[in-house]
PDB file of C-alpha atoms in Angstrom:
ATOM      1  CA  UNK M  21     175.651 229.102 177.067  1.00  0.00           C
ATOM      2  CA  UNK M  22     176.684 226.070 178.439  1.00  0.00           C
ATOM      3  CA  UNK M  23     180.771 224.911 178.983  1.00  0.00           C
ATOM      4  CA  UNK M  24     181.121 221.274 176.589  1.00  0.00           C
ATOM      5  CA  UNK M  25     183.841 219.339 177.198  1.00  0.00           C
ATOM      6  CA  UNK M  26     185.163 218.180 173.640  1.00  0.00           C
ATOM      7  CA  UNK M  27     187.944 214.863 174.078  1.00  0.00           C
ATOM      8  CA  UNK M  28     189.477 213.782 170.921  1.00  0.00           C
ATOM      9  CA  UNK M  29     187.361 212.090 168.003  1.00  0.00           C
ATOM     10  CA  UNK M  30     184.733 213.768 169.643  1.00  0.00           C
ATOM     11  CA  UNK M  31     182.017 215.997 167.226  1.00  0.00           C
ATOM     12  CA  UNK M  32     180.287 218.498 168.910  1.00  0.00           C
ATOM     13  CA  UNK M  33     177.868 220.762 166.824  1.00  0.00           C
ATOM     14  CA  UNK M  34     178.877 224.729 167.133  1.00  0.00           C
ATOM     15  CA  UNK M  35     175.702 225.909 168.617  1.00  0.00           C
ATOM     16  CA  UNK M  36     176.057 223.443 171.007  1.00  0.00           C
ATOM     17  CA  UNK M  37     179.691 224.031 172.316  1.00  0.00           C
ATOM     18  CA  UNK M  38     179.412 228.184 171.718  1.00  0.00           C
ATOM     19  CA  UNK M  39     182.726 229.944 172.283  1.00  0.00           C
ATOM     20  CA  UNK M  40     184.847 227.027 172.758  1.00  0.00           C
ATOM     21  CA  UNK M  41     188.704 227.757 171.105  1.00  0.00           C
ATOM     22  CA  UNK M  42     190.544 224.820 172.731  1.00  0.00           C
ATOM     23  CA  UNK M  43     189.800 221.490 173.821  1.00  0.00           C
ATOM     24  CA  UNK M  44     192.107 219.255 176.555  1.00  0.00           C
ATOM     25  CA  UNK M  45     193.158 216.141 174.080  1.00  0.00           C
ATOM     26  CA  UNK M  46     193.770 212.764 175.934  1.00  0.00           C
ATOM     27  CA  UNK M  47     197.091 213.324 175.801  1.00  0.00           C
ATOM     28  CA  UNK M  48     196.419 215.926 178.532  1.00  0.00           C
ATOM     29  CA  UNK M  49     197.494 218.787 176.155  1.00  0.00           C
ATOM     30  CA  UNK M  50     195.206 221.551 174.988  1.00  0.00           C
ATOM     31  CA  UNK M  51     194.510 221.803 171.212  1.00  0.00           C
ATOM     32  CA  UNK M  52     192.479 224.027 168.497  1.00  0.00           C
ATOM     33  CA  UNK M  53     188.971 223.764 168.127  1.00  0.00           C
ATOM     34  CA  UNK M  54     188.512 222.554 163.725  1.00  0.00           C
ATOM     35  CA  UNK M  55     185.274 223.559 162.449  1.00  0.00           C
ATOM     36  CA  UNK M  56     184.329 221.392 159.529  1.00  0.00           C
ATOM     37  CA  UNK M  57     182.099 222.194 156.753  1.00  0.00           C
ATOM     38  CA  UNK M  58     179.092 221.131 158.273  1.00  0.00           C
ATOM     39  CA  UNK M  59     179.520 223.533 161.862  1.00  0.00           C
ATOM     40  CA  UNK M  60     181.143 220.242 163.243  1.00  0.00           C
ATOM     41  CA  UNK M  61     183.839 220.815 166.062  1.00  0.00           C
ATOM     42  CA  UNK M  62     186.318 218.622 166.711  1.00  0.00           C
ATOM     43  CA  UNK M  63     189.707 218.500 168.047  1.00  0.00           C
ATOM     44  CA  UNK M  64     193.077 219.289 165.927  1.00  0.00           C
ATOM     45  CA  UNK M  65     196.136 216.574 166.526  1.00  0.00           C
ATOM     46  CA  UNK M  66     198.374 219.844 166.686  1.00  0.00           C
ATOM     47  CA  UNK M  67     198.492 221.351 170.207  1.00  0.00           C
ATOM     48  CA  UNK M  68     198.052 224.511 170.250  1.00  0.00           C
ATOM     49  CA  UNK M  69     200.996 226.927 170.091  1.00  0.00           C
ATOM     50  CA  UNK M  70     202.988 223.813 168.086  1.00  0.00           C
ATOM     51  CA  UNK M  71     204.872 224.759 164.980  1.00  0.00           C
ATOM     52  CA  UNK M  72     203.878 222.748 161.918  1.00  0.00           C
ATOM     53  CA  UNK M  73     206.950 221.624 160.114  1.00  0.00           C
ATOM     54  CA  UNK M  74     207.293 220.363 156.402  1.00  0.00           C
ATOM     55  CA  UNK M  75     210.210 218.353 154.912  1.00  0.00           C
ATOM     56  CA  UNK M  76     210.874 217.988 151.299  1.00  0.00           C
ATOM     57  CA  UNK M  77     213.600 216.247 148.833  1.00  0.00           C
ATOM     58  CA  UNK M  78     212.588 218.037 145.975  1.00  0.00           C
ATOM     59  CA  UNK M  79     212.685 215.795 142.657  1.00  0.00           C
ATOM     60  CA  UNK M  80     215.490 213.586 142.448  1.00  0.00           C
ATOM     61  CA  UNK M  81     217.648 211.485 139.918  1.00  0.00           C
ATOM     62  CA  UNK M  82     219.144 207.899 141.311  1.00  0.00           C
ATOM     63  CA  UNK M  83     219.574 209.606 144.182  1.00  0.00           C
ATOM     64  CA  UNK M  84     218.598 208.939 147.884  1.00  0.00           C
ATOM     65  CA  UNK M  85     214.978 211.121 148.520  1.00  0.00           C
ATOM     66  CA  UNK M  86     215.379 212.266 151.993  1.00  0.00           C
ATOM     67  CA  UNK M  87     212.961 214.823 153.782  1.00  0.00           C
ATOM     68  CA  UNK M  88     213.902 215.881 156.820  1.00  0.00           C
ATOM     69  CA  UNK M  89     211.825 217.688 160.123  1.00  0.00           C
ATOM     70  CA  UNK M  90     214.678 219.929 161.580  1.00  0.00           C
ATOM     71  CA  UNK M  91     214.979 219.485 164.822  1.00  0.00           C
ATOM     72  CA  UNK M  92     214.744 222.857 167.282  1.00  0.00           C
ATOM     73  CA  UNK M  93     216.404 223.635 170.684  1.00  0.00           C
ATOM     74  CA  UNK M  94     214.072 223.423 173.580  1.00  0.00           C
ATOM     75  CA  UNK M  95     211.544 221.463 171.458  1.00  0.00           C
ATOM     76  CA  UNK M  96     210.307 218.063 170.413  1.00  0.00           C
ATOM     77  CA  UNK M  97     209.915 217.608 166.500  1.00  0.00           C
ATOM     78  CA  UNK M  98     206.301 215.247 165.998  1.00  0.00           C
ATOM     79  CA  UNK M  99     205.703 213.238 162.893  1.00  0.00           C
ATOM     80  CA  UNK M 100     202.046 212.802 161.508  1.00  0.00           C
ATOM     81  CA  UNK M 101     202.699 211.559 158.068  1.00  0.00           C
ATOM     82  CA  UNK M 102     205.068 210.871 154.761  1.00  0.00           C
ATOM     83  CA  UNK M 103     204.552 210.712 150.951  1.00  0.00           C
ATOM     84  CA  UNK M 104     207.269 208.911 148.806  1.00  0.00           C
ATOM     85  CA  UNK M 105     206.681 209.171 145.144  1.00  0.00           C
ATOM     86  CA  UNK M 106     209.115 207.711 142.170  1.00  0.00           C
ATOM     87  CA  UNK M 107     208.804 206.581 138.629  1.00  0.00           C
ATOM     88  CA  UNK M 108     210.434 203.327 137.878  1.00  0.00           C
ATOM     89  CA  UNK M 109     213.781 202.293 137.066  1.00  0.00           C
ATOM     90  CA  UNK M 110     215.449 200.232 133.825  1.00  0.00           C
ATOM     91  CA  UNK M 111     215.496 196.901 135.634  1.00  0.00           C
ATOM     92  CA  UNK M 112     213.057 197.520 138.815  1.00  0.00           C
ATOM     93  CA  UNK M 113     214.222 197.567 142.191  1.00  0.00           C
ATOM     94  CA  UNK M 114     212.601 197.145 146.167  1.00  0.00           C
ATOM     95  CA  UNK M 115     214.068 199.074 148.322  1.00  0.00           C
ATOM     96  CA  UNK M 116     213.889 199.779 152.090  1.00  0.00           C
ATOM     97  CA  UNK M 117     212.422 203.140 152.977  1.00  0.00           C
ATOM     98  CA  UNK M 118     213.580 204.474 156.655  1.00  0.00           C
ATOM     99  CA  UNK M 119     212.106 206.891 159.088  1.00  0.00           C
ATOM    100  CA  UNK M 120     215.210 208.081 161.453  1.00  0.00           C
ATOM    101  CA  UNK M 121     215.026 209.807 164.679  1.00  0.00           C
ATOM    102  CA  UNK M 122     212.011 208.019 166.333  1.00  0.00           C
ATOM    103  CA  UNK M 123     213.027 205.629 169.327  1.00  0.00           C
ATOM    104  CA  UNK M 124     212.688 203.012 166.898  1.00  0.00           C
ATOM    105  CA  UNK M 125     213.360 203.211 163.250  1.00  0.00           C
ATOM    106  CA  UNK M 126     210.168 202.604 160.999  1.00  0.00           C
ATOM    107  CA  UNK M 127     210.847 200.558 157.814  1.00  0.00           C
ATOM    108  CA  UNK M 128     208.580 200.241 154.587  1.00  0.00           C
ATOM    109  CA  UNK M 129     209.311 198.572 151.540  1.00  0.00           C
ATOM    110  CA  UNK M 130     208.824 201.137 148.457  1.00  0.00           C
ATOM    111  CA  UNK M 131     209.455 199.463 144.446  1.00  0.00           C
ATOM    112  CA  UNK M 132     210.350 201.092 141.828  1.00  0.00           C
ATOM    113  CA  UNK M 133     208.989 198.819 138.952  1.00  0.00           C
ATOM    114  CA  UNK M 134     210.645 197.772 135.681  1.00  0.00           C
ATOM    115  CA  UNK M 135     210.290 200.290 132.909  1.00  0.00           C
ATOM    116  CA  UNK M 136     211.539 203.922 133.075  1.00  0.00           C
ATOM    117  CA  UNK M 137     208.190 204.988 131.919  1.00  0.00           C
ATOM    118  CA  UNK M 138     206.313 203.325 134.452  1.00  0.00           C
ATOM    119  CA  UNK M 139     205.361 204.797 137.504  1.00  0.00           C
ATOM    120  CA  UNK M 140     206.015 203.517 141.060  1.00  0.00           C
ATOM    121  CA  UNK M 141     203.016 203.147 143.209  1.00  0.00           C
ATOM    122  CA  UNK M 142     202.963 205.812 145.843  1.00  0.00           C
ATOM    123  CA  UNK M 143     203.128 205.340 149.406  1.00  0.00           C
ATOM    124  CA  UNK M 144     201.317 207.628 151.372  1.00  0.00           C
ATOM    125  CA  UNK M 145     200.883 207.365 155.390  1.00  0.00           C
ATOM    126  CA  UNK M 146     199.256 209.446 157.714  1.00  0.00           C
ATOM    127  CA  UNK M 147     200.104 208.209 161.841  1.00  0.00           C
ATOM    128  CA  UNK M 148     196.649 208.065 163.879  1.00  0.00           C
ATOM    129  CA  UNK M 149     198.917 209.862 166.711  1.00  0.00           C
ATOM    130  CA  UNK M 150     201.980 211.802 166.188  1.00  0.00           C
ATOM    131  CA  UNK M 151     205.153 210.347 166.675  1.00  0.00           C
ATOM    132  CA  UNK M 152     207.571 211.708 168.497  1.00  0.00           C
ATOM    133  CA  UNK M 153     211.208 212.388 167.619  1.00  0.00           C
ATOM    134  CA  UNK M 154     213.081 210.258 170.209  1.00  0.00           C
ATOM    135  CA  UNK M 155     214.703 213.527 172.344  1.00  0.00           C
ATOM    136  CA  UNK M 156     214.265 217.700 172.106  1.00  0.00           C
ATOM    137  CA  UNK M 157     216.247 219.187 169.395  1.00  0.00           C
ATOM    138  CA  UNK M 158     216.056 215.570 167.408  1.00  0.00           C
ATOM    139  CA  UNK M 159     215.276 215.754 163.526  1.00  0.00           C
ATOM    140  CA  UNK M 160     213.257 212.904 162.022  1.00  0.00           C
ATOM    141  CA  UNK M 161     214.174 211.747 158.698  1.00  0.00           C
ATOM    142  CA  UNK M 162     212.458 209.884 156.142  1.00  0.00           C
ATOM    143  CA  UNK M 163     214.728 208.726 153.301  1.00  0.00           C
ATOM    144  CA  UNK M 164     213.340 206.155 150.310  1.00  0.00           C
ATOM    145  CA  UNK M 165     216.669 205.177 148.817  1.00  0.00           C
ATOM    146  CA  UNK M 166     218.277 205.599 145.137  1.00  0.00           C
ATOM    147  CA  UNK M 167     216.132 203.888 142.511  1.00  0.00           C
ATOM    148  CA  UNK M 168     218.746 202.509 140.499  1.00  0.00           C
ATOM    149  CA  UNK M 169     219.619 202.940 136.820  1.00  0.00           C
ATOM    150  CA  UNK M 170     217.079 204.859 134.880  1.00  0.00           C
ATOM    151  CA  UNK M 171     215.413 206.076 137.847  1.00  0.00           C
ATOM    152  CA  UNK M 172     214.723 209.986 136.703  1.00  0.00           C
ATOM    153  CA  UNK M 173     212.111 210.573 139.481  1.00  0.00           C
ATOM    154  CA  UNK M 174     211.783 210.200 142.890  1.00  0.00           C
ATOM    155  CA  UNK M 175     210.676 212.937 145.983  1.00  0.00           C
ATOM    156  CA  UNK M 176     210.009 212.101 149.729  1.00  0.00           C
ATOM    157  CA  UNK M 177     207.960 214.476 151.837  1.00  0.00           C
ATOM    158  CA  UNK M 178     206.849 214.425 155.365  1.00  0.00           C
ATOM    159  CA  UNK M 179     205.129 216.599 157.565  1.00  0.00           C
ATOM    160  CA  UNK M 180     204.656 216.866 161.695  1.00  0.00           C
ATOM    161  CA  UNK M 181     205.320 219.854 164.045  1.00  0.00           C
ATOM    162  CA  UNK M 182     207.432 220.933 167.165  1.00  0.00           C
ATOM    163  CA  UNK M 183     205.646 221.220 170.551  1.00  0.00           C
TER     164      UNK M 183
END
């Protein structure tokens, strides 16, 4: 069988590539070989031998939601995407969601609507390219801010790895 070079965004059918485990991304980094559903190769946005990391507030009440992507000694924490979730608040609110640890801090505006009973509208973001934390052994932390009165609901997640 033949050696097929797979770059990133790349499909290459499996009988094509054969025994192919890892492909060199254009970031110059190797990275596992995903098979999709229909024998399709292509190349993961986790290197291979990263770490995937998850962050989690859990559910909370008028509180700050804050997920946070520990950061690891000898190691540089990545962040590929967020989820902020809330149900609204007695009078409604817009608030400034932050990501923190990045060489720049990201900002998004999140609103809780009016109405207790009424939920937000979600914000969900997955990065075309990881980001990465802005030095080894930084955590990255996403934090959608208290709701206000009322507010009974709210959760941030977020999700990357360490390389």
């Amino acid at each position: 069988m033949a050696l097929v070079d797979v770059t990133d965004g790349q499909a290459t059918n499996l009988s094509q590539a054969g025994r192919v485990l890892m492909g060199k991304g254009t970031d110059g980094k190797y990275h596992p070989v995903a098979v999709d559903a229909g024998g399709n190769l292509s190349l993961s946005s986790i290197p291979g031998g990263a770490t995937t990391v998850l962050g989690s507030s859990g559910n909370v009440a008028n509180a700050s939601a804050v997920a946070t992507l520990a950061g690891t000694s000898g190691k540089t924490t990545y962040i590929t995407g967020f989820q902020l979730t809330a149900s609204g608040s007695t009078l409604g609110l817009d608030v400034t969601a932050t990501i923190t640890g990045l060489a720049t801090t990201m900002s998004f505006t999140f609103t809780f609507p009016a109405g207790v009973l009424v939920p937000a509208q979600p914000v969900v973001v997955t990065f075309p390219q990881p980001i990465p934390a802005s030095a080894v052994n930084t955590a990255i932390v996403v934090t959608l801010p208290a709701g206000g009165g009322g507010n009974t609901n709210a959760t941030a997640n977020a999700q990357g790895f360490q390389f």
